[in-house]
PDB file of C-alpha atoms in Angstrom:
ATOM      1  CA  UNK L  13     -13.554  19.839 -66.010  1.00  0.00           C
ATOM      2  CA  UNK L  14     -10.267  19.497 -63.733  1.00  0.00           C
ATOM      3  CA  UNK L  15      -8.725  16.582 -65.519  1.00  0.00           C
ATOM      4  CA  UNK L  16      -5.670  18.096 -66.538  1.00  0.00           C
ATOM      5  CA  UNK L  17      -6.349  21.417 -64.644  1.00  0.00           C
ATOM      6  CA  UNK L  18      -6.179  20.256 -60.909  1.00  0.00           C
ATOM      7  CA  UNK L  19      -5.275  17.104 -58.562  1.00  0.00           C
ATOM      8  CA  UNK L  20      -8.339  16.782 -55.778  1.00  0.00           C
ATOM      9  CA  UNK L  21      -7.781  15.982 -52.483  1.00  0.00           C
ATOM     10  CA  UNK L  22     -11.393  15.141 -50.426  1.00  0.00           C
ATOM     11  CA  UNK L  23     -11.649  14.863 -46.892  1.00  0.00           C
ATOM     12  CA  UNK L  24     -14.825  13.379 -45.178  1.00  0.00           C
ATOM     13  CA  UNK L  25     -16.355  13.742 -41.546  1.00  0.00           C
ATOM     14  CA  UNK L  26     -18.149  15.466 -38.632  1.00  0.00           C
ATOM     15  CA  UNK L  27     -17.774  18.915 -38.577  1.00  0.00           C
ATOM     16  CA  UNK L  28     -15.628  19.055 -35.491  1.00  0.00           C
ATOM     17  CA  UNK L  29     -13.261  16.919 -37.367  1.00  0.00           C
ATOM     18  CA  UNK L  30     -12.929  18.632 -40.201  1.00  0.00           C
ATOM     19  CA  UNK L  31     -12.178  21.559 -38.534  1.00  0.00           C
ATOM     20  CA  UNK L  32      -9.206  20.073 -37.132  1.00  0.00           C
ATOM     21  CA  UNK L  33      -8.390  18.793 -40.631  1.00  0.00           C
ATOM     22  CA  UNK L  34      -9.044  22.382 -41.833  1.00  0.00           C
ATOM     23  CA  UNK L  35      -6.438  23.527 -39.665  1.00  0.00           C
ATOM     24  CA  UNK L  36      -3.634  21.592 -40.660  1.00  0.00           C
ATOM     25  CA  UNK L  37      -4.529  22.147 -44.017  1.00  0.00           C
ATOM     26  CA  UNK L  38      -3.651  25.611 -43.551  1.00  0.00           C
ATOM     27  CA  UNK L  39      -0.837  25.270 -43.383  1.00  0.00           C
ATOM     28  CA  UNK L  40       0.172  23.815 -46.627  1.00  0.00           C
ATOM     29  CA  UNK L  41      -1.828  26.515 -48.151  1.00  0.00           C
ATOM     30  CA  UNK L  42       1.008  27.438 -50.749  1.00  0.00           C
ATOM     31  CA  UNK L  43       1.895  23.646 -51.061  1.00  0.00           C
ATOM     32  CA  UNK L  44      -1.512  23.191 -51.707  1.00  0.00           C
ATOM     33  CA  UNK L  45      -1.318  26.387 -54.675  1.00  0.00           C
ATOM     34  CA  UNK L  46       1.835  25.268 -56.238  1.00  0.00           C
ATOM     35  CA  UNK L  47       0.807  21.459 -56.130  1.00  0.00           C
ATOM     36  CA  UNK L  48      -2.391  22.842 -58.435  1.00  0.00           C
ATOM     37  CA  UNK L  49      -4.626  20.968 -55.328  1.00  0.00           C
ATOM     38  CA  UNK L  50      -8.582  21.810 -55.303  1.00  0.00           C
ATOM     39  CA  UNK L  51      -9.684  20.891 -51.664  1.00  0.00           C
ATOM     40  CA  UNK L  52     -12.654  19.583 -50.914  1.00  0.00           C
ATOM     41  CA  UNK L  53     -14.738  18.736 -47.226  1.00  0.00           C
ATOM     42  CA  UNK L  54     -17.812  16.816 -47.352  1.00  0.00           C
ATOM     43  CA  UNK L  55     -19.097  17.487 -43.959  1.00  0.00           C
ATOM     44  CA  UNK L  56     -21.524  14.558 -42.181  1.00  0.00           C
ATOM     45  CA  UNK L  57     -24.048  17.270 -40.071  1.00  0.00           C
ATOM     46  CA  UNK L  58     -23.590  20.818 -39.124  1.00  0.00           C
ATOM     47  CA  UNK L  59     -21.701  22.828 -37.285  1.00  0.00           C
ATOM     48  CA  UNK L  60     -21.565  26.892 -36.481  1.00  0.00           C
ATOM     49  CA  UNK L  61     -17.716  26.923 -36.266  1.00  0.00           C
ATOM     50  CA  UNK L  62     -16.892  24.703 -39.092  1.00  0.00           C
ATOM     51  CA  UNK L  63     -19.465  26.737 -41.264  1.00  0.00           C
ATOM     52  CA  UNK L  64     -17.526  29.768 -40.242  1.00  0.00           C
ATOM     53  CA  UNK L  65     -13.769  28.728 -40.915  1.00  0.00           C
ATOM     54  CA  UNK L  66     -15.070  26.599 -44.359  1.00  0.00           C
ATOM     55  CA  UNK L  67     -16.615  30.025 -45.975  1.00  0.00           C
ATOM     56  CA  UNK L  68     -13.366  31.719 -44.397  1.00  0.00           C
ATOM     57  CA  UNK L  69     -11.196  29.473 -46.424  1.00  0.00           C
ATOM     58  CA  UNK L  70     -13.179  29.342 -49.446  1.00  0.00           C
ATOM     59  CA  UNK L  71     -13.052  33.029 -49.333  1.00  0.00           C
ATOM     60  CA  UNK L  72      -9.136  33.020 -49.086  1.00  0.00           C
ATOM     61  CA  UNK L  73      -8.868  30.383 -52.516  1.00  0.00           C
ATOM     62  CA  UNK L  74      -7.595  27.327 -50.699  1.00  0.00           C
ATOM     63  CA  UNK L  75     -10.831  25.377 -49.850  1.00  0.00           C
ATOM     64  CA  UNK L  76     -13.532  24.676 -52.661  1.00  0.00           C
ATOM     65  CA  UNK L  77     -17.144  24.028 -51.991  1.00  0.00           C
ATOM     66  CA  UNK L  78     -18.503  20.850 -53.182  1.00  0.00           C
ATOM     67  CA  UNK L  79     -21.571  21.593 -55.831  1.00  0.00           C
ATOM     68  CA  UNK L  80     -23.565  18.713 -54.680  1.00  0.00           C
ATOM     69  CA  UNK L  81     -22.553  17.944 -50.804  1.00  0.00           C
ATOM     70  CA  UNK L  82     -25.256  15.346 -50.327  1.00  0.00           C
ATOM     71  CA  UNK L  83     -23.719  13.473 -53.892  1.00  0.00           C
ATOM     72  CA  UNK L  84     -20.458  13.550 -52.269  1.00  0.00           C
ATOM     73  CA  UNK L  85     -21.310  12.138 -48.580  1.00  0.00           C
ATOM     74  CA  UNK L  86     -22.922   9.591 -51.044  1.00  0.00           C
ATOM     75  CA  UNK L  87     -19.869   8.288 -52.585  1.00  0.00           C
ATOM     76  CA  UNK L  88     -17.888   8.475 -49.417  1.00  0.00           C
ATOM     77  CA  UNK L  89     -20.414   6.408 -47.393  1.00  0.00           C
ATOM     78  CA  UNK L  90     -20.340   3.938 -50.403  1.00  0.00           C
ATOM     79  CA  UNK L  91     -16.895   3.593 -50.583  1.00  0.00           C
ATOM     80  CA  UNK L  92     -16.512   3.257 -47.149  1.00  0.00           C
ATOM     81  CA  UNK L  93     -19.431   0.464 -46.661  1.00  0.00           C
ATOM     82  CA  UNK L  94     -18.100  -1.160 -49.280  1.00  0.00           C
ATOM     83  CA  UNK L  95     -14.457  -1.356 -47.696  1.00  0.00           C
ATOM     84  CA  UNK L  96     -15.861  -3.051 -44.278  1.00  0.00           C
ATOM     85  CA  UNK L  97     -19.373  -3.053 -44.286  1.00  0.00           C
ATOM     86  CA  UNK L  98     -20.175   0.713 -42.580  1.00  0.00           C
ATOM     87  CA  UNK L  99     -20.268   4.004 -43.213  1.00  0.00           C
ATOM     88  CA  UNK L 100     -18.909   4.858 -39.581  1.00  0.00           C
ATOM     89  CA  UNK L 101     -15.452   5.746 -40.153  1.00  0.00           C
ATOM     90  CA  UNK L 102     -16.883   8.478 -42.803  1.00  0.00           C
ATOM     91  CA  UNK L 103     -18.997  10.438 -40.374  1.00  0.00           C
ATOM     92  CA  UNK L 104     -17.065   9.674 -37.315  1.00  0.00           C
ATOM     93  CA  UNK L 105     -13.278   8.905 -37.714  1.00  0.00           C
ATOM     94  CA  UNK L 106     -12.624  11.145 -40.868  1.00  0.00           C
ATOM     95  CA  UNK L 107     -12.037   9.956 -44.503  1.00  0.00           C
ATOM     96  CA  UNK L 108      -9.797  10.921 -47.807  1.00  0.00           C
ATOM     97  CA  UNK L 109      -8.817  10.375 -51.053  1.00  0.00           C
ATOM     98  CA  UNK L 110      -6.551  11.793 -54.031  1.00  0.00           C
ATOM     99  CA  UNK L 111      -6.765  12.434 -57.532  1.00  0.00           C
ATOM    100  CA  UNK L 112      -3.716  12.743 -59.728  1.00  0.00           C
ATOM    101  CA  UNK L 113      -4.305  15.432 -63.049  1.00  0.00           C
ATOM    102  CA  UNK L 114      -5.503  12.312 -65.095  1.00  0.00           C
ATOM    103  CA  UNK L 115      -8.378  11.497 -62.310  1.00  0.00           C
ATOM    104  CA  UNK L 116      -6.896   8.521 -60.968  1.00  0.00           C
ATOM    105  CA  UNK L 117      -6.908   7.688 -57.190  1.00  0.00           C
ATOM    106  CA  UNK L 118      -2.918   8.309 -56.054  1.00  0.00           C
ATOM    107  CA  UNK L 119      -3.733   7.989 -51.850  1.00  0.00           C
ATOM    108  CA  UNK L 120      -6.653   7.239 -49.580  1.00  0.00           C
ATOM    109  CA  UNK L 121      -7.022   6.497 -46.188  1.00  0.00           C
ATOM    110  CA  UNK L 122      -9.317   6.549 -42.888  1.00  0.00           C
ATOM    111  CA  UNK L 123      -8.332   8.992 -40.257  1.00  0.00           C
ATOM    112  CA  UNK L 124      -6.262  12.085 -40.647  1.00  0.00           C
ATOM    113  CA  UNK L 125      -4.463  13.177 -43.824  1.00  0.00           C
ATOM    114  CA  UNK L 126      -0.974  12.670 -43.912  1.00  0.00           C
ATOM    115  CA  UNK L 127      -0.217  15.757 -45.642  1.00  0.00           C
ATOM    116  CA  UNK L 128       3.887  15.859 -45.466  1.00  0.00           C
ATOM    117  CA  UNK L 129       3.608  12.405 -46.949  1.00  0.00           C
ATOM    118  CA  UNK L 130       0.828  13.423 -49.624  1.00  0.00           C
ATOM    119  CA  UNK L 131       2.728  16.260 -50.766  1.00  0.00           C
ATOM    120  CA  UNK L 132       6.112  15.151 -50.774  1.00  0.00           C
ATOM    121  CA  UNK L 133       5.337  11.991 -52.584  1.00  0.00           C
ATOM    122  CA  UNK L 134       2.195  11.870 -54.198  1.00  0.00           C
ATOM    123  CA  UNK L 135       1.224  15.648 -55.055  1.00  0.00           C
ATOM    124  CA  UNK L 136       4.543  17.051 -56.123  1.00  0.00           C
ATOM    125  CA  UNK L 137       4.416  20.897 -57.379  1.00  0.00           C
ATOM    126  CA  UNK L 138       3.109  21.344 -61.259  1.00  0.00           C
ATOM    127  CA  UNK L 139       5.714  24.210 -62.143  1.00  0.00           C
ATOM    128  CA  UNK L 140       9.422  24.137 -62.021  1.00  0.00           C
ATOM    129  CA  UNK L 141      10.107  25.829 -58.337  1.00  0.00           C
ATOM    130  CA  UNK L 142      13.457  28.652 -57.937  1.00  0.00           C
ATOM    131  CA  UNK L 143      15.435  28.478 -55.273  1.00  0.00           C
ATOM    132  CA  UNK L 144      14.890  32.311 -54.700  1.00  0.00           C
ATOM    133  CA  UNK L 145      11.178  32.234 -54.140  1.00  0.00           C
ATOM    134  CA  UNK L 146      10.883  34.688 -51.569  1.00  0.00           C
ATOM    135  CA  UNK L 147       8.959  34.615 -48.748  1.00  0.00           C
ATOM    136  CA  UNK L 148       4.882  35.585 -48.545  1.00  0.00           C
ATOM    137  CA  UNK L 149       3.886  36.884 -44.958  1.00  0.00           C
ATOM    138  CA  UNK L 150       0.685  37.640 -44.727  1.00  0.00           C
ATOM    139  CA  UNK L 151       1.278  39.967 -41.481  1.00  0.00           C
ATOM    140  CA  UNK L 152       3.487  41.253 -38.858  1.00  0.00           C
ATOM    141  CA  UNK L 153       3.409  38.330 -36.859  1.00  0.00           C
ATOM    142  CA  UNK L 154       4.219  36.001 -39.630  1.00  0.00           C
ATOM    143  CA  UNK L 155       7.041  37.734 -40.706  1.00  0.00           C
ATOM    144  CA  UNK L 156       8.708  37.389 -37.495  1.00  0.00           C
ATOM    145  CA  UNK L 157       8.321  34.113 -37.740  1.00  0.00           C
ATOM    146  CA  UNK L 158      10.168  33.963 -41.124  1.00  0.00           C
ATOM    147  CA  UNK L 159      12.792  36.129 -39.310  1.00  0.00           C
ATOM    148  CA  UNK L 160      13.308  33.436 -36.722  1.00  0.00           C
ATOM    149  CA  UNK L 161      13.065  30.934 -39.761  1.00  0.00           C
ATOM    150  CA  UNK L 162      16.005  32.584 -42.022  1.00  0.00           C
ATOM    151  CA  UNK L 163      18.350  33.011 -38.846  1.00  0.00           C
ATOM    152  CA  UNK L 164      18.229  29.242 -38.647  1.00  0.00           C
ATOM    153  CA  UNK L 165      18.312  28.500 -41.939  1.00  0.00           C
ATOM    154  CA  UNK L 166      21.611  30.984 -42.224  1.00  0.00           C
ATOM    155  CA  UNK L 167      23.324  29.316 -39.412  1.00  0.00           C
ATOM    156  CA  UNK L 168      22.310  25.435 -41.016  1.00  0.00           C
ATOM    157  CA  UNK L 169      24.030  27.146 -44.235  1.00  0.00           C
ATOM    158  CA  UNK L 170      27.025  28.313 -42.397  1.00  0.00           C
ATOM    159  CA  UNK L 171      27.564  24.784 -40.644  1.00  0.00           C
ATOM    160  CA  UNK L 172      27.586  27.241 -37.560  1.00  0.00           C
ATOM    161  CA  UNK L 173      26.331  24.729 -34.589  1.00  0.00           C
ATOM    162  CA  UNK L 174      26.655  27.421 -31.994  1.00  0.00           C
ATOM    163  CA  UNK L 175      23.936  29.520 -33.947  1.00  0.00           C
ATOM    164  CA  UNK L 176      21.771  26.610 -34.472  1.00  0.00           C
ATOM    165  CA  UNK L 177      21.786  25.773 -30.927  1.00  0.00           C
ATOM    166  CA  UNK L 178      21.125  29.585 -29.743  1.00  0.00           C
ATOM    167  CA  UNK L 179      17.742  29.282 -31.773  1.00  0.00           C
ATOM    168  CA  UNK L 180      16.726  26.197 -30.493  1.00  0.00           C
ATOM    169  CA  UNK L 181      15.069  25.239 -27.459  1.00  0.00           C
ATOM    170  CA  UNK L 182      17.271  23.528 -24.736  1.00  0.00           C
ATOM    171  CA  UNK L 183      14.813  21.356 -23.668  1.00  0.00           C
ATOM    172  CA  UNK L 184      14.281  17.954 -25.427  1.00  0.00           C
ATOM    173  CA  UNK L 185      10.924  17.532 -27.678  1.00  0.00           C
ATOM    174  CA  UNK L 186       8.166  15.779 -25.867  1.00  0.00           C
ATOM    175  CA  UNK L 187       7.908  13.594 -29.052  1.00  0.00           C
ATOM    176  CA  UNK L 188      11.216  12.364 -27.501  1.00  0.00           C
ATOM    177  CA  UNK L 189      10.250   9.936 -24.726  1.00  0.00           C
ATOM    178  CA  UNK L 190      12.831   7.273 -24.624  1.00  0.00           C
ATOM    179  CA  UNK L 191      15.622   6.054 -26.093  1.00  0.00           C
ATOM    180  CA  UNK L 192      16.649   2.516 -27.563  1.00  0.00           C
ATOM    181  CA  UNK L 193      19.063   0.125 -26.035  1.00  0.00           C
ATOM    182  CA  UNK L 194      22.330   1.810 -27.834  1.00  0.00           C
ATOM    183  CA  UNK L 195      20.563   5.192 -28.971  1.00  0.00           C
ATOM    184  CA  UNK L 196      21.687   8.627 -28.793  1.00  0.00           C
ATOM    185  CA  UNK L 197      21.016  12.102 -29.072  1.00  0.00           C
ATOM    186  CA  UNK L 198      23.759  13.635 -30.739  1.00  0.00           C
ATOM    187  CA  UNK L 199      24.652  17.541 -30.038  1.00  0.00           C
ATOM    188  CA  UNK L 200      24.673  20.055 -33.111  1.00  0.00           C
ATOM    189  CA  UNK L 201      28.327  19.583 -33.721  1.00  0.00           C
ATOM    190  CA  UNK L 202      27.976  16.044 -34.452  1.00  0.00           C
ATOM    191  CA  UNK L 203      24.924  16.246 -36.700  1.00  0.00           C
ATOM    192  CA  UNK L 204      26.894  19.484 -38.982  1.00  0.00           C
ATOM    193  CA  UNK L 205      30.053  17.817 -38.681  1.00  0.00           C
ATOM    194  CA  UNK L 206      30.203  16.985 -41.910  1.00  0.00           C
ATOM    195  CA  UNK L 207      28.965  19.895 -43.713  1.00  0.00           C
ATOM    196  CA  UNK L 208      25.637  18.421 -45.087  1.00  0.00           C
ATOM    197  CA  UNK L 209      23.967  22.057 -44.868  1.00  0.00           C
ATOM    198  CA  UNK L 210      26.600  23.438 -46.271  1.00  0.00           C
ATOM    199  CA  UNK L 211      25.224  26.266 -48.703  1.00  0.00           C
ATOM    200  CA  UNK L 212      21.895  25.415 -48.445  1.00  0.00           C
ATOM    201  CA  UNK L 213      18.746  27.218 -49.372  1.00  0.00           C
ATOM    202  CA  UNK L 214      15.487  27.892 -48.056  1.00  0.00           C
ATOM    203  CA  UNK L 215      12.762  29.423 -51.219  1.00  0.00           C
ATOM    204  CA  UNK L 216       8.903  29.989 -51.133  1.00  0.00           C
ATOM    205  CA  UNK L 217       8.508  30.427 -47.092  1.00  0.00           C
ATOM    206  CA  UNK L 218       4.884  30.706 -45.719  1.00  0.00           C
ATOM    207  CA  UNK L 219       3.991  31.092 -42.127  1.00  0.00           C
ATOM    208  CA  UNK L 220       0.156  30.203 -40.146  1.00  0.00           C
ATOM    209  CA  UNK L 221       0.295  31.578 -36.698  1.00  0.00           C
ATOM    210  CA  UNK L 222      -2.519  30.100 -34.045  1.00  0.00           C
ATOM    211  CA  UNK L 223      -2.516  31.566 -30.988  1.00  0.00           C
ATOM    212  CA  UNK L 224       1.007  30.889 -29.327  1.00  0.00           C
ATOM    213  CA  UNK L 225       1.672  28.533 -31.821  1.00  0.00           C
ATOM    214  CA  UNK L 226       3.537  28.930 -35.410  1.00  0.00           C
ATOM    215  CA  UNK L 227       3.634  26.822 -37.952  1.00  0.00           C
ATOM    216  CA  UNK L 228       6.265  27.328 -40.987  1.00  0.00           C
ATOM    217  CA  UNK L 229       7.105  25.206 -44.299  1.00  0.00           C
ATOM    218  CA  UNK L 230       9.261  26.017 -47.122  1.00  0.00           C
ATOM    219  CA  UNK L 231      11.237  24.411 -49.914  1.00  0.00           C
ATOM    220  CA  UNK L 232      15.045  23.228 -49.336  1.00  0.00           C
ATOM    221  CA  UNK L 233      17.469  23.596 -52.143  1.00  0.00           C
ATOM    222  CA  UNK L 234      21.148  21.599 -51.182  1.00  0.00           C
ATOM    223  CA  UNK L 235      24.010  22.784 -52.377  1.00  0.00           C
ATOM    224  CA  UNK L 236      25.041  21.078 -55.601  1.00  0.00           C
ATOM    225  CA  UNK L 237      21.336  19.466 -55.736  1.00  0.00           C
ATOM    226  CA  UNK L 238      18.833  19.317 -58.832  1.00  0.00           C
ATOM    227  CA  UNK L 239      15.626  20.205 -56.889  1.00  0.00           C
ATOM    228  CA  UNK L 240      13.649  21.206 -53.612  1.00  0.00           C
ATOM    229  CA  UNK L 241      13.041  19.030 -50.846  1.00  0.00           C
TER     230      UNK L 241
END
């Protein structure tokens, strides 16, 4: 019934895991929406909290219950056993797969979904996307992160490296441990310096906020381009 409707995306594994999952899932909500995604957990055992944020999503559009949960932890554990001999990795290290519109597996994988990847290469969006998509906050909070968002994405327009660097943290990321024999981390002037950002546009913002945390995504239109990235 969703050949030609919908791609599926369905993640396997223990509750607490797919609660994670959940979570980063979130958000790509709108990705999810605009790539025509139905997604689907197949929990292995119960859990209070997962029970509680699944029917929360499911009752926000983005999450779809599976009609026959015990069919699907089936065909996972199958697959799975099949692959190298166990059914493990589906109730204990997390499981996916991916289904284009025609029903054909595009991505799988064991462990946590690689959702940037997924969606940027695999799951593309269905519809033709504008470059003036505007922005969907769902509440105060999340529209002052979209504030915070556009002020960056202005200065990155305006090639204006002072601006960038005002909105940005002077500390380096902790995802920046070391450096190669010959690396370099080059200063805001040297990565604008020659105009790459020039004019370019951010559409179809979203925002999840979680706790002190905020997580943003959007579509970038380059000047002179013939798409979103």
């Amino acid at each position: 019934a969703l050949r030609g409707e919908r791609r599926v995306v369905a993640i396997s594994g223990s509750p607490g895991w797919l609660l994670a999952e959940l979570r980063s899932a979130e958000v790509y909500r709108r990705r999810l929406e605009q790539s025509g995604v139905a997604l689907v957990c197949v929990a292995f055992g119960e859990e209070a909290a997962w029970a509680d944020a699944s029917r929360a999503a499911e009752a926000a559009g983005w999450l779809w219950r599976p009609a026959d949960a015990s069919g699907w932890r089936g065909y996972f554990s199958d697959i799975l056993t099949a692959k190298d001999g166990s059914a493990k990795a589906a109730a204990e290290e997390g499981a996916f797969f991916a289904l284009s519109l025609r029903g054909r597996s595009c991505a799988s994988g064991v462990g946590r979904v690689p959702w940037d990847e997924l969606l940027g290469t695999k799951l593309p969006p269905i519809e033709p996307l504008s470059p003036s998509d505007p922005p969907a906050p769902a509440s105060e909070e999340e529209a002052a992160v979209l504030a915070a968002q556009a002020a960056l994405y202005d200065a990155l327009r305006d090639v204006d490296a002072a601006a960038v660097r005002r909105l940005c943290s002077p500390e380096d990321d902790d995802e920046v441990s070391a450096l190669a024999p010959l690396g370099r981390l080059d200063g805001w002037e040297t990565v604008l310096k020659y105009d790459a950002t020039a004019g370019l546009r951010l559409s179809s913002q979203d925002a999840t906020v979680a706790g002190e945390t905020a997580f943003s995504t959007g579509l970038e239109f380059p000047a002179g381009g013939n798409g979103a990235s």
